[in-house]
mmCIF file of C-alpha atoms and ligand atoms in Angstrom:
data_model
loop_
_atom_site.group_PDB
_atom_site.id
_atom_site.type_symbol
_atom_site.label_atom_id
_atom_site.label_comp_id
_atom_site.label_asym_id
_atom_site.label_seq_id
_atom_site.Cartn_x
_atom_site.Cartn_y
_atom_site.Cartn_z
ATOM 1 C CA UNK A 1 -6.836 22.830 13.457
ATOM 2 C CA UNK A 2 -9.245 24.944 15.524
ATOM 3 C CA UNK A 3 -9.849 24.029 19.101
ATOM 4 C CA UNK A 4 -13.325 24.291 18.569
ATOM 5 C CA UNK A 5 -13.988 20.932 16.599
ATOM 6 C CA UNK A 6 -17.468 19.360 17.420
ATOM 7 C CA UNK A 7 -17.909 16.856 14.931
ATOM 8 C CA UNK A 8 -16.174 13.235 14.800
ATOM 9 C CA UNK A 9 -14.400 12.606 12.159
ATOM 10 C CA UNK A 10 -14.434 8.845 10.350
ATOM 11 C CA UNK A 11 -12.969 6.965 7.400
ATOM 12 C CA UNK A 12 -13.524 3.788 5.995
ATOM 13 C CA UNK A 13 -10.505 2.095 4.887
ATOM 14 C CA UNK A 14 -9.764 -1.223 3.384
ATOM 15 C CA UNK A 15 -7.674 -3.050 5.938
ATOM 16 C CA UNK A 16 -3.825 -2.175 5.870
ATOM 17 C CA UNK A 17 -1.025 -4.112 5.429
ATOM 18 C CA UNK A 18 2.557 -3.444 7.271
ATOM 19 C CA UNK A 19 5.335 -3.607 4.672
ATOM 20 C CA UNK A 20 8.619 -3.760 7.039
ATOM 21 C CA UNK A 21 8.045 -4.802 10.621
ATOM 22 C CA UNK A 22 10.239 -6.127 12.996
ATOM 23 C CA UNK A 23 9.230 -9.052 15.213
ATOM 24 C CA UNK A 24 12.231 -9.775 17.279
ATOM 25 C CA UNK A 25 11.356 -13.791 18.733
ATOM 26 C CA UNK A 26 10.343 -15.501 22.344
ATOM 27 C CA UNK A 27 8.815 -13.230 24.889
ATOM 28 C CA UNK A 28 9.343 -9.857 22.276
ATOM 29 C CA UNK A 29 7.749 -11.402 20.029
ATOM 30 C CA UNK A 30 5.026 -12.571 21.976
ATOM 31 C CA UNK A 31 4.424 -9.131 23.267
ATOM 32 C CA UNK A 32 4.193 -7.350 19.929
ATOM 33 C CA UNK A 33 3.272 -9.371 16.985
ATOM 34 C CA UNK A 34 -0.274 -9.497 18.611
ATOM 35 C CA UNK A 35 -0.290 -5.767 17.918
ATOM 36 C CA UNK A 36 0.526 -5.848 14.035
ATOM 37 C CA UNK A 37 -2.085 -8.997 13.844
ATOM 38 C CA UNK A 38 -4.877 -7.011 15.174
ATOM 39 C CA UNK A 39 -4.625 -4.087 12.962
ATOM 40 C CA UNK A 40 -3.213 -5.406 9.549
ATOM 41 C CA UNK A 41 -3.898 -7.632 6.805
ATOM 42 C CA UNK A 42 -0.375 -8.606 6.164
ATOM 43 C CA UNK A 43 2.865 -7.931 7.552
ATOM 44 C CA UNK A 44 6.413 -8.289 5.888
ATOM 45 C CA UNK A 45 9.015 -9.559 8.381
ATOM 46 C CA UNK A 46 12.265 -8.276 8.223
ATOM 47 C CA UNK A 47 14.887 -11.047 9.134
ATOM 48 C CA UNK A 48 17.300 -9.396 10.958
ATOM 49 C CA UNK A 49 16.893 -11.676 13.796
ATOM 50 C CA UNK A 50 20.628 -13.167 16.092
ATOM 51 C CA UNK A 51 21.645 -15.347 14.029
ATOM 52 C CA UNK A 52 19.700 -13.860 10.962
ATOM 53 C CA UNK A 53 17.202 -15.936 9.032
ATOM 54 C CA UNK A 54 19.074 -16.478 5.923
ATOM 55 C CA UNK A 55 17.011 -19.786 4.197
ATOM 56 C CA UNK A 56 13.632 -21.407 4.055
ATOM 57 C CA UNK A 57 14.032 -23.725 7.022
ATOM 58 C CA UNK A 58 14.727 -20.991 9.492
ATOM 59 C CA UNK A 59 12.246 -18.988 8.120
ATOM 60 C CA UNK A 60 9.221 -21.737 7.467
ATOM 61 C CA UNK A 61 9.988 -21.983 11.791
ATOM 62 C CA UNK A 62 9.921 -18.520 12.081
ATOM 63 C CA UNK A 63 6.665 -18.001 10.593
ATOM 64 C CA UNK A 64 4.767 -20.490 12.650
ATOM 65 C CA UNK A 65 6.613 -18.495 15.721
ATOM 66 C CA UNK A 66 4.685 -15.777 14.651
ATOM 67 C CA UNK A 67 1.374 -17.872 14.241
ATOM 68 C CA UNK A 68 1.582 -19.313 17.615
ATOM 69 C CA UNK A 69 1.874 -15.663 19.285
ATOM 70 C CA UNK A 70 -0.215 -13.908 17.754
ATOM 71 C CA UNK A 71 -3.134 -15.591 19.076
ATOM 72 C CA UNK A 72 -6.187 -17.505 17.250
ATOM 73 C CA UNK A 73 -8.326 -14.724 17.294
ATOM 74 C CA UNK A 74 -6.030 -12.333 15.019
ATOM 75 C CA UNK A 75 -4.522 -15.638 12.948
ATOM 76 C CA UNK A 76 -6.897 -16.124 10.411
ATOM 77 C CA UNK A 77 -7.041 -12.679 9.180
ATOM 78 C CA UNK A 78 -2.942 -11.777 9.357
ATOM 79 C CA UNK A 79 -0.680 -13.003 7.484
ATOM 80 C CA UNK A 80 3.248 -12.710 7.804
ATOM 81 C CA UNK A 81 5.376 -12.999 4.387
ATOM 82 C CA UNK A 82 8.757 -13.765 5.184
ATOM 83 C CA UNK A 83 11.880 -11.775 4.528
ATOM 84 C CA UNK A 84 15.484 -13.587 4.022
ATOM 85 C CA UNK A 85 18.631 -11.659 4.955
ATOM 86 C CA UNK A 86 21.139 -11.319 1.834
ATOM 87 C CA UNK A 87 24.434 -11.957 2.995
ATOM 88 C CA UNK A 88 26.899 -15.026 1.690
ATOM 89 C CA UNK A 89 24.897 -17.880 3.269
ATOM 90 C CA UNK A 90 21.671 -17.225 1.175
ATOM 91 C CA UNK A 91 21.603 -20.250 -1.155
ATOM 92 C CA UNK A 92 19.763 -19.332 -4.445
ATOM 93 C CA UNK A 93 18.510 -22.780 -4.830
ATOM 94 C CA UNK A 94 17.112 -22.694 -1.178
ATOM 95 C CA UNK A 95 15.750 -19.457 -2.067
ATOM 96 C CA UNK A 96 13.863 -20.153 -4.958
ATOM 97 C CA UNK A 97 12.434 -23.350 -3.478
ATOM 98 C CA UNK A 98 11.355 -21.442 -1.103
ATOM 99 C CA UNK A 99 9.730 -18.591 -3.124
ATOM 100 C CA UNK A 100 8.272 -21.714 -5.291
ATOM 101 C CA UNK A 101 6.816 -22.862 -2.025
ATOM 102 C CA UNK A 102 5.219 -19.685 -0.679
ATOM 103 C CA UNK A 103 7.267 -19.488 2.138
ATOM 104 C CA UNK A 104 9.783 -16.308 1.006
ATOM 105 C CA UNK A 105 8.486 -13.455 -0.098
ATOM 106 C CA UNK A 106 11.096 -10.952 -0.135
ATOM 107 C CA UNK A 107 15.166 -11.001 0.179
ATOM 108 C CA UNK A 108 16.320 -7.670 2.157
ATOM 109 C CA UNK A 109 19.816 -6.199 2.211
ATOM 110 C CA UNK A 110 21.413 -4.671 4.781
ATOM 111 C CA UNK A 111 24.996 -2.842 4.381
ATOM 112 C CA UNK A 112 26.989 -4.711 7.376
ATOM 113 C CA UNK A 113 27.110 -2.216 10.507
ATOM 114 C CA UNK A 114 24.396 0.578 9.026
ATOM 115 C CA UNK A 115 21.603 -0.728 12.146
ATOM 116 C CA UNK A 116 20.364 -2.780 14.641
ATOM 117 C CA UNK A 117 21.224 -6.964 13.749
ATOM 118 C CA UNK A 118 23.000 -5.678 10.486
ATOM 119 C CA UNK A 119 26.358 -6.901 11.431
ATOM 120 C CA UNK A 120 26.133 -10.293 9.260
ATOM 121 C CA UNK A 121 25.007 -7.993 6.201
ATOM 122 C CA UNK A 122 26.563 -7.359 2.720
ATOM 123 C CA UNK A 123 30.129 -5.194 2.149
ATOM 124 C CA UNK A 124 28.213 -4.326 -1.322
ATOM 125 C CA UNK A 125 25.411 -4.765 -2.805
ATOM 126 C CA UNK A 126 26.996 -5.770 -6.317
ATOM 127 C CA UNK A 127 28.440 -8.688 -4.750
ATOM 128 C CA UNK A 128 25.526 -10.454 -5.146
ATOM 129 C CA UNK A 129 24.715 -9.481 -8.926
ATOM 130 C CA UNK A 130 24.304 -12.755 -9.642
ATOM 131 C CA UNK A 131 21.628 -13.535 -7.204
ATOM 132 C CA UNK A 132 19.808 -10.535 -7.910
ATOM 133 C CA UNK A 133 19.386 -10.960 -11.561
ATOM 134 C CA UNK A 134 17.785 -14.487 -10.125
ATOM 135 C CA UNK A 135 15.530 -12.937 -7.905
ATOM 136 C CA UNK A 136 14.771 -10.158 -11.015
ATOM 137 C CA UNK A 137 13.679 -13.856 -13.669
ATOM 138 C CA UNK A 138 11.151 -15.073 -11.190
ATOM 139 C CA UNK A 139 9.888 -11.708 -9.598
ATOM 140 C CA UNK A 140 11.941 -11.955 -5.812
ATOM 141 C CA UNK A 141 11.759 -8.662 -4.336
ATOM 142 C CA UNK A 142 14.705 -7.031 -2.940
ATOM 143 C CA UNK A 143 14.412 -4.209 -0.059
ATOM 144 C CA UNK A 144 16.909 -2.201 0.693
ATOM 145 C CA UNK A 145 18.181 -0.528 3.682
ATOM 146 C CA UNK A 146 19.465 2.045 1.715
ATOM 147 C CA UNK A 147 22.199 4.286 4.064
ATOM 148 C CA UNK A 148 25.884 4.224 2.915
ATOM 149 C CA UNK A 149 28.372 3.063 6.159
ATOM 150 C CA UNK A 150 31.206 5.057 4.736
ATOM 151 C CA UNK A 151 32.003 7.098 7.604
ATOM 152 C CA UNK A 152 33.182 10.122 5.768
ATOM 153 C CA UNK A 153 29.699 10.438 4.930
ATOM 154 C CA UNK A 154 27.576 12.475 7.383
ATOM 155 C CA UNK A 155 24.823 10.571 8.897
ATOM 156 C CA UNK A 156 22.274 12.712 7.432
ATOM 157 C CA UNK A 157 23.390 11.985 3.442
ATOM 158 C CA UNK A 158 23.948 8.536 3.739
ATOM 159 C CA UNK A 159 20.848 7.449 2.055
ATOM 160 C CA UNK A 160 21.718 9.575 -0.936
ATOM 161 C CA UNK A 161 24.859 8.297 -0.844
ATOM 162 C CA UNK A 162 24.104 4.489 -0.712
ATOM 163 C CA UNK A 163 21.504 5.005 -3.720
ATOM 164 C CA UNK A 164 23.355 6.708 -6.056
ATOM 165 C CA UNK A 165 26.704 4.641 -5.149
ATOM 166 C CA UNK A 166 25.161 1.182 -4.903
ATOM 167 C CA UNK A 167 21.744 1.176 -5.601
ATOM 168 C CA UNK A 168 21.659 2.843 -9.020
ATOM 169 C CA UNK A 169 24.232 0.961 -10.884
ATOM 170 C CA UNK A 170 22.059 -2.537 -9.824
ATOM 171 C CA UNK A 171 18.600 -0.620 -11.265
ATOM 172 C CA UNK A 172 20.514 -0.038 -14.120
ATOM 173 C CA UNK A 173 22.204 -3.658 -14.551
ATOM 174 C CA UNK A 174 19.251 -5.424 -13.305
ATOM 175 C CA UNK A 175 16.457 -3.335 -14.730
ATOM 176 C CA UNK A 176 13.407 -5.993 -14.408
ATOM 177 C CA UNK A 177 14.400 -6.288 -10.663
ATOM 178 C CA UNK A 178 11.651 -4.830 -8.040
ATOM 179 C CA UNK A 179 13.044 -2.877 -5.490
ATOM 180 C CA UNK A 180 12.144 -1.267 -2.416
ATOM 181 C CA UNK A 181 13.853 1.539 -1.027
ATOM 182 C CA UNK A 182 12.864 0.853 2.813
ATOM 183 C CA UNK A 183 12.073 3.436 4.652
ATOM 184 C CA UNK A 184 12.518 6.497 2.934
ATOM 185 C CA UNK A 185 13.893 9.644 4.331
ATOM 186 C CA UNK A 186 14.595 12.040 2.591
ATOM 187 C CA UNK A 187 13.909 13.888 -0.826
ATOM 188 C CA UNK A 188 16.848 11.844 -2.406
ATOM 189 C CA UNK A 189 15.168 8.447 -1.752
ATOM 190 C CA UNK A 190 11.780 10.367 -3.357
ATOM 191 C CA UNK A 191 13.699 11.225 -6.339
ATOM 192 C CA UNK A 192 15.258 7.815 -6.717
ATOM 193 C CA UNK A 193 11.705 5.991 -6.499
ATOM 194 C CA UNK A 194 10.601 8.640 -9.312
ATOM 195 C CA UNK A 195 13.592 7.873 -11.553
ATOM 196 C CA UNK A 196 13.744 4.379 -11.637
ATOM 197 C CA UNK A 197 10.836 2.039 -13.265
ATOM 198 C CA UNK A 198 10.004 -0.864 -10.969
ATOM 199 C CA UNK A 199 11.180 0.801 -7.174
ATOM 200 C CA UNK A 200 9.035 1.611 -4.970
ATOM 201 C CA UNK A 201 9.590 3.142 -1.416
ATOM 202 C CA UNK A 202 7.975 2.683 2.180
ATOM 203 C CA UNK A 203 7.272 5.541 4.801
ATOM 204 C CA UNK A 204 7.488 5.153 8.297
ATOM 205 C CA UNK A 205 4.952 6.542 10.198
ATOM 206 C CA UNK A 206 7.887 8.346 12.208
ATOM 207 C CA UNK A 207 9.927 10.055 9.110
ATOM 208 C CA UNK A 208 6.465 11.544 8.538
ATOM 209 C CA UNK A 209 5.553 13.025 11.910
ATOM 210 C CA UNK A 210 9.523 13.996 13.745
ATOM 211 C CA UNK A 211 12.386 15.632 12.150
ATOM 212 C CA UNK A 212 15.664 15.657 14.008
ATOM 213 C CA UNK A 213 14.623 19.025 16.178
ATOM 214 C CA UNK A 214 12.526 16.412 17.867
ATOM 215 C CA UNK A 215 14.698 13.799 18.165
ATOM 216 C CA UNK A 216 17.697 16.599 19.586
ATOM 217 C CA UNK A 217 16.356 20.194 20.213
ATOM 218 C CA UNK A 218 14.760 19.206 23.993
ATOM 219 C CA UNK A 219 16.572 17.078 25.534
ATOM 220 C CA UNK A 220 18.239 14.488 23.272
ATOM 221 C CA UNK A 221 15.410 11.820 22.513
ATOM 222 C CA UNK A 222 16.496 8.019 22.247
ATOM 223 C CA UNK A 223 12.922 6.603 21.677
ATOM 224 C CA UNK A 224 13.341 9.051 18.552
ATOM 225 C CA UNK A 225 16.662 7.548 17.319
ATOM 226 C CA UNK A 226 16.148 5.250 14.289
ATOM 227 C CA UNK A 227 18.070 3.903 10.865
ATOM 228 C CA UNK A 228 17.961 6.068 8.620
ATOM 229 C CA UNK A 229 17.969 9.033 11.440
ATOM 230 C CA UNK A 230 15.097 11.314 11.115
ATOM 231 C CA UNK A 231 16.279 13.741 8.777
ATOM 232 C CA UNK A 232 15.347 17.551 8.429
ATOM 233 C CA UNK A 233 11.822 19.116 8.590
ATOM 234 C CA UNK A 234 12.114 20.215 4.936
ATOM 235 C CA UNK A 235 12.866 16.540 3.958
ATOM 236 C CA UNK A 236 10.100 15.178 6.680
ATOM 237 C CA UNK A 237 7.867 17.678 4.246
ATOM 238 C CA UNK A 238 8.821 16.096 1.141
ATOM 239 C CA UNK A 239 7.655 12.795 2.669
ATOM 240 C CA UNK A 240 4.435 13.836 3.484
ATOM 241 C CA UNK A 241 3.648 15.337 0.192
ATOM 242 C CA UNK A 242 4.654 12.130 -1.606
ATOM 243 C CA UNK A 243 2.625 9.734 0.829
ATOM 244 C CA UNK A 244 -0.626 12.569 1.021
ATOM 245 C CA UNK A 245 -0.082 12.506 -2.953
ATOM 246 C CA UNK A 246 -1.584 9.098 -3.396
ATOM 247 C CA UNK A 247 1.287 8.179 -5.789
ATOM 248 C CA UNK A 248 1.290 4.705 -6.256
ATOM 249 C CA UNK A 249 4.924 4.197 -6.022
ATOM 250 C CA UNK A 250 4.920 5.188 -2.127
ATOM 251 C CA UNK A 251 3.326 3.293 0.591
ATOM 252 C CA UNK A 252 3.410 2.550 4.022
ATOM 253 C CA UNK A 253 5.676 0.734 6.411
ATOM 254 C CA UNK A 254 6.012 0.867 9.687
ATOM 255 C CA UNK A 255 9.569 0.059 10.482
ATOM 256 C CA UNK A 256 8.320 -1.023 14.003
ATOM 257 C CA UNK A 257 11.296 -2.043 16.042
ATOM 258 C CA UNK A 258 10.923 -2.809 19.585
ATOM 259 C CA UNK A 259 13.856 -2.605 21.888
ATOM 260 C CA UNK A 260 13.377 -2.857 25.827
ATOM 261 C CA UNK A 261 14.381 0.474 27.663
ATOM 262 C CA UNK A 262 17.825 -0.692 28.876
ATOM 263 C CA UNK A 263 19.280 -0.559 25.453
ATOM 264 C CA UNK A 264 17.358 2.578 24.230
ATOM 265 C CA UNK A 265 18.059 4.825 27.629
ATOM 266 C CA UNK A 266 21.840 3.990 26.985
ATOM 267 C CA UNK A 267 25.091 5.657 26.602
ATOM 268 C CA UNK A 268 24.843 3.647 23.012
ATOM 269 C CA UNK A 269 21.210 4.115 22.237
ATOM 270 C CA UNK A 270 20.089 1.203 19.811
ATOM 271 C CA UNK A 271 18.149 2.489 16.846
ATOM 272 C CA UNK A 272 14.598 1.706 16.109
ATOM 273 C CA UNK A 273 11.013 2.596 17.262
ATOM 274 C CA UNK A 274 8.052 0.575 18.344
ATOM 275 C CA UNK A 275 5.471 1.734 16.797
ATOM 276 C CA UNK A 276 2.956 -1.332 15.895
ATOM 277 C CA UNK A 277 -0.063 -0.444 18.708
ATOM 278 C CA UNK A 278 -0.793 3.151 16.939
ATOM 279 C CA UNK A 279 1.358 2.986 13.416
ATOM 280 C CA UNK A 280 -2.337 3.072 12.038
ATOM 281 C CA UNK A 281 -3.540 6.199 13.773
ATOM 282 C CA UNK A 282 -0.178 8.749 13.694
ATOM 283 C CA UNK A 283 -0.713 8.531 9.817
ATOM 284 C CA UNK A 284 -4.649 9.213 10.020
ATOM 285 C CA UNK A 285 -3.858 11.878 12.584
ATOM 286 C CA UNK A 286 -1.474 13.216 9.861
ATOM 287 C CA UNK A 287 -3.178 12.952 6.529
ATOM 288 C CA UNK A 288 -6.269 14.111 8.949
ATOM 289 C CA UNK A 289 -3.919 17.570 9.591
ATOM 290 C CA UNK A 290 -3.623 17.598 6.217
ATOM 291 C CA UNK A 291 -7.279 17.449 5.116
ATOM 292 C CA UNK A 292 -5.833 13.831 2.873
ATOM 293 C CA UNK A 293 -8.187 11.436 4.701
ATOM 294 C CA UNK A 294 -9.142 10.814 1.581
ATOM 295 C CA UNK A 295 -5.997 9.500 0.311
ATOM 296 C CA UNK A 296 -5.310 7.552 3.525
ATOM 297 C CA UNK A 297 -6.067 4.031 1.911
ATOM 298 C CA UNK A 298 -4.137 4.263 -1.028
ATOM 299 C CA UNK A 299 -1.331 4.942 0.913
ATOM 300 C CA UNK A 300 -1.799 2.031 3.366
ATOM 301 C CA UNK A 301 -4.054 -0.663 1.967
ATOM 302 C CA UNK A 302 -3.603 -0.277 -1.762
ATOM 303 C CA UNK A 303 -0.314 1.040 -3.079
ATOM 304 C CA UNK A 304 1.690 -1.945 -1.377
ATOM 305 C CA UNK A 305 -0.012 -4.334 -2.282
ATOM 306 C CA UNK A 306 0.095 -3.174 -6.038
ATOM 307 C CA UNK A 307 3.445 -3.193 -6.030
ATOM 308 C CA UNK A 308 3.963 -6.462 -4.453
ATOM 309 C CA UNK A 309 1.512 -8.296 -7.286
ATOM 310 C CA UNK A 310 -1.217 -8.894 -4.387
ATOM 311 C CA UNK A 311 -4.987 -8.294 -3.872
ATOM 312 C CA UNK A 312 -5.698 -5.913 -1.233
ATOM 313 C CA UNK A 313 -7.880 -7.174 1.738
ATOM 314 C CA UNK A 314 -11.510 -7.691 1.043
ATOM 315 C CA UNK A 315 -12.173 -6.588 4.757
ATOM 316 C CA UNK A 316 -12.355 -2.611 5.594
ATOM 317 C CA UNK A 317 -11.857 -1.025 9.265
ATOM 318 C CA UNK A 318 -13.927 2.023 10.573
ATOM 319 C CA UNK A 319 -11.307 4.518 12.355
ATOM 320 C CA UNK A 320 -12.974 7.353 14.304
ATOM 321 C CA UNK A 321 -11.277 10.332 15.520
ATOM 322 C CA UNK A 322 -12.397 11.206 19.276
ATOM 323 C CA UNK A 323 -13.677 15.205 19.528
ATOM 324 C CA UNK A 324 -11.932 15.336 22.472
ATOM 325 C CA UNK A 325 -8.497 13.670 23.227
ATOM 326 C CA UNK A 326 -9.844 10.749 23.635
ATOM 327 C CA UNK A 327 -8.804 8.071 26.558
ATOM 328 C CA UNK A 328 -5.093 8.014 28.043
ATOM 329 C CA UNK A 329 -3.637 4.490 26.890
ATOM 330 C CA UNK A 330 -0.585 2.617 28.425
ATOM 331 C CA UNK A 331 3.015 4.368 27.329
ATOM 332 C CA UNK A 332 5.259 1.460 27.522
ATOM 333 C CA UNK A 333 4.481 -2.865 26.981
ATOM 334 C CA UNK A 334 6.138 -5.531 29.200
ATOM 335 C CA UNK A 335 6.891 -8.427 27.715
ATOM 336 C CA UNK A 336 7.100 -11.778 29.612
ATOM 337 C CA UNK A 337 11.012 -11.576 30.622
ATOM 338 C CA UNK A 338 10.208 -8.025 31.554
ATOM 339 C CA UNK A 339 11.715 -5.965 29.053
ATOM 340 C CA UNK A 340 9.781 -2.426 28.896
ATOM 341 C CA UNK A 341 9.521 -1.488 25.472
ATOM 342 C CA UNK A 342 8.430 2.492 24.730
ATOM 343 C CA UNK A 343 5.325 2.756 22.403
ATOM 344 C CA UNK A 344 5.356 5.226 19.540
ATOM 345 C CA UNK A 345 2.754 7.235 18.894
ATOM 346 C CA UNK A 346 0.618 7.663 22.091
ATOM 347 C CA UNK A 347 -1.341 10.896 21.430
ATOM 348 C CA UNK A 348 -2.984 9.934 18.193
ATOM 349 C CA UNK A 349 -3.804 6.247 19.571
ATOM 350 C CA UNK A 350 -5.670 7.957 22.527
ATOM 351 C CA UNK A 351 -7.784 10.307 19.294
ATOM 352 C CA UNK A 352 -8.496 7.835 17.355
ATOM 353 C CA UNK A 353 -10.333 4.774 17.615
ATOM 354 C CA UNK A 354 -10.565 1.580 15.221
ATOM 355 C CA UNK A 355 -14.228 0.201 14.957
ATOM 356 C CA UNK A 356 -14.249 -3.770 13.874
ATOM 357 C CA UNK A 357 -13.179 -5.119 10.811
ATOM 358 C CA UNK A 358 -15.877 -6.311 8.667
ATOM 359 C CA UNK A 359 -16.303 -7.765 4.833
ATOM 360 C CA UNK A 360 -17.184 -5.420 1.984
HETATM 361 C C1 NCD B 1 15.723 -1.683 13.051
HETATM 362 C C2 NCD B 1 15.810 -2.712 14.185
HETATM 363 O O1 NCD B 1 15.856 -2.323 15.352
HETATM 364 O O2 NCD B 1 15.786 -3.912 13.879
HETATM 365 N N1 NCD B 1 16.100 -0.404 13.556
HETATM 366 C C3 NCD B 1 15.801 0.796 13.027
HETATM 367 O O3 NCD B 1 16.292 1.806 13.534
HETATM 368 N N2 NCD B 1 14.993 0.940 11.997
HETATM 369 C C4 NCD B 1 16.550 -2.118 11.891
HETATM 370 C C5 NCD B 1 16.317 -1.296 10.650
HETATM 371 O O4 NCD B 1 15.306 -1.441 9.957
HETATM 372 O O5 NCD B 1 17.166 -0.448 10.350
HETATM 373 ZN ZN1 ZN B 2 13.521 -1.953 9.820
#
């Protein structure tokens, strides 16, 4: 863009919903659900909580966790749907009880050791054919951290290599099963949404705007460092075409995945990125760059929701992009046991501005 812009830039949006956040419990999640509750409609909770919540019980408790922090203000209008973690103590029965019962919405899979809390995950995704073609007769979701843990695979093609390994031959099985491939990073995962009836794929606000020169080209970046790893700029490219494109099979999620400073400025960095405060305004800053304001919604209030079987909020939010840089905002949050947790995103919060919610 020119340096010379006079004119403020605005678009209406219906509200957005967050479809993979992280929520972490006690003081963590006291200090960032309120974030996710003020800007979105709906959030879906990944359970990768210590121990991880693997039936209804833990994650009915969980839930109301998340009520009681996020403040009465924000609970009315936010709504978390609840993730179970697929590993050998899911119990189907418990499961679709607690589908029946509105309390699950989604069962995610992680490959044991491929991220943060993924330890009590799957060896294989086919182990569990049985409970996905359950999950496939009543309409369960399943998301997938897709990223192979074989480690003659370099990090950079493990998603390719997970898909085409282990997710394909379950598509193929279990064809009336609805998938998401979480997180998408590269053209692979693209290709794989747009070859396979009934997957979709979420974009982190992150794999759109970094590529790994970021994360290692000036100094090696830990608040960068996430699963999947950023990828390339060619495949960060890719991404943004297919979320700009208004396509209805992409949409967004935020992946937002607080970790307090001590574990990200480590000799082990821990992956994931906190990005809840400005998720919202890095991808209007983007599609903004990209003169796709216009497709903005679709990508994070509509296309989710589609896919999920649910209305889209009746409320819409004003954001408004500053002329100048706007205001200097906080950098890091402190949560009550004073953990310092790094916020994504800090140059397009201070440009852009969200103006009430209100009904339309
Ligand atoms: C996530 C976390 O910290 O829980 N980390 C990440 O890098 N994305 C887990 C995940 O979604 O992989
Ligand atoms: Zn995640």
């Amino acid at each position: 863009m020119s340096g010379w812009e006079t004119e403020t830039v605005s678009v209406e949006i219906v509200v957005p919903d967050d479809w993979h956040v992280h929520f972490r419990d006690d003081e963590m999640l006291a200090a960032v659900a309120p974030f996710t509750a003020r800007g979105f409609h709906r959030a879906l909770v990944m359970p990768n909580l210590v121990p991880p919540i693997t039936n209804t019980t833990t994650a009915a408790a969980y839930r109301d966790r998340i009520l009681a922090s996020v403040g009465p203000d924000a609970r009315g209008d936010f709504t978390p749907l609840m993730g179970l973690y697929l590993n050998d103590d899911l119990d189907v029965d418990d499961l679709l009880a607690g589908h029946r019962d509105g309390i699950v919405f989604a069962v995610k899979y992680y490959p044991a050791g491929a991220t943060t809390n993924s330890e009590a995950g799957g060896a294989s995704l086919a182990g569990y054919r049985s409970a996905l073609e359950v999950m496939a007769g009543v309409g369960i979701p399943l998301l997938v951290h897709a990223e192979s843990t074989d480690p003659e695979v370099d990090i950079f093609d493990r998603e390719a290599a997970f898909l085409e390994a282990e997710l394909a031959p379950i598509c193929d099985e279990v064809p009336e099963l609805k998938v998401t491939v979480e997180h998408v990073s590269t053209r692979a995962g693209l290709d794989f949404v747009r070859g396979h009836t009934g997957v979709a794929g979420s974009i982190t606000p992150h794999h759109l705007t970094c590529d790994r020169s970021d994360l290692l080209a000036n100094g090696l970046r830990p608040h960068l460092y996430c699963k999947p790893v950023i990828n390339s700029r060619e495949e960060r490219l890719a991404l943004v075409a297919a979320a700009t494109s208004g396509d209805p099979r992409f949409f967004f999620g935020t992946d937002s995945a607080p970790h307090p400073l001590s574990d990200k400025e480590s000799v082990s960095a821990k992956p994931g990125i906190f990005s809840a405060p400005h998720a919202l305004e890095v991808v209007a800053e983007l599609f903004y760059q990209r003169g796709a304001l216009d497709r903005l919604e679709a990508f994070v209030s509509l296309n989710g929701a589609a896919h999920y079987g649910l209305e889209a909020s009746a409320e819409v939010v004003r954001l408004e992009r500053a002329v100048g840089e706007g205001v200097e905002g906080a950098t890091t949050i402190l949560s009550a046991d004073g953990s310092e947790v790094r916020i994504f995103g800090v140059d397009a919060g201070r440009r852009w501005s969200r103006l009430s919610r209100r009904c339309c």
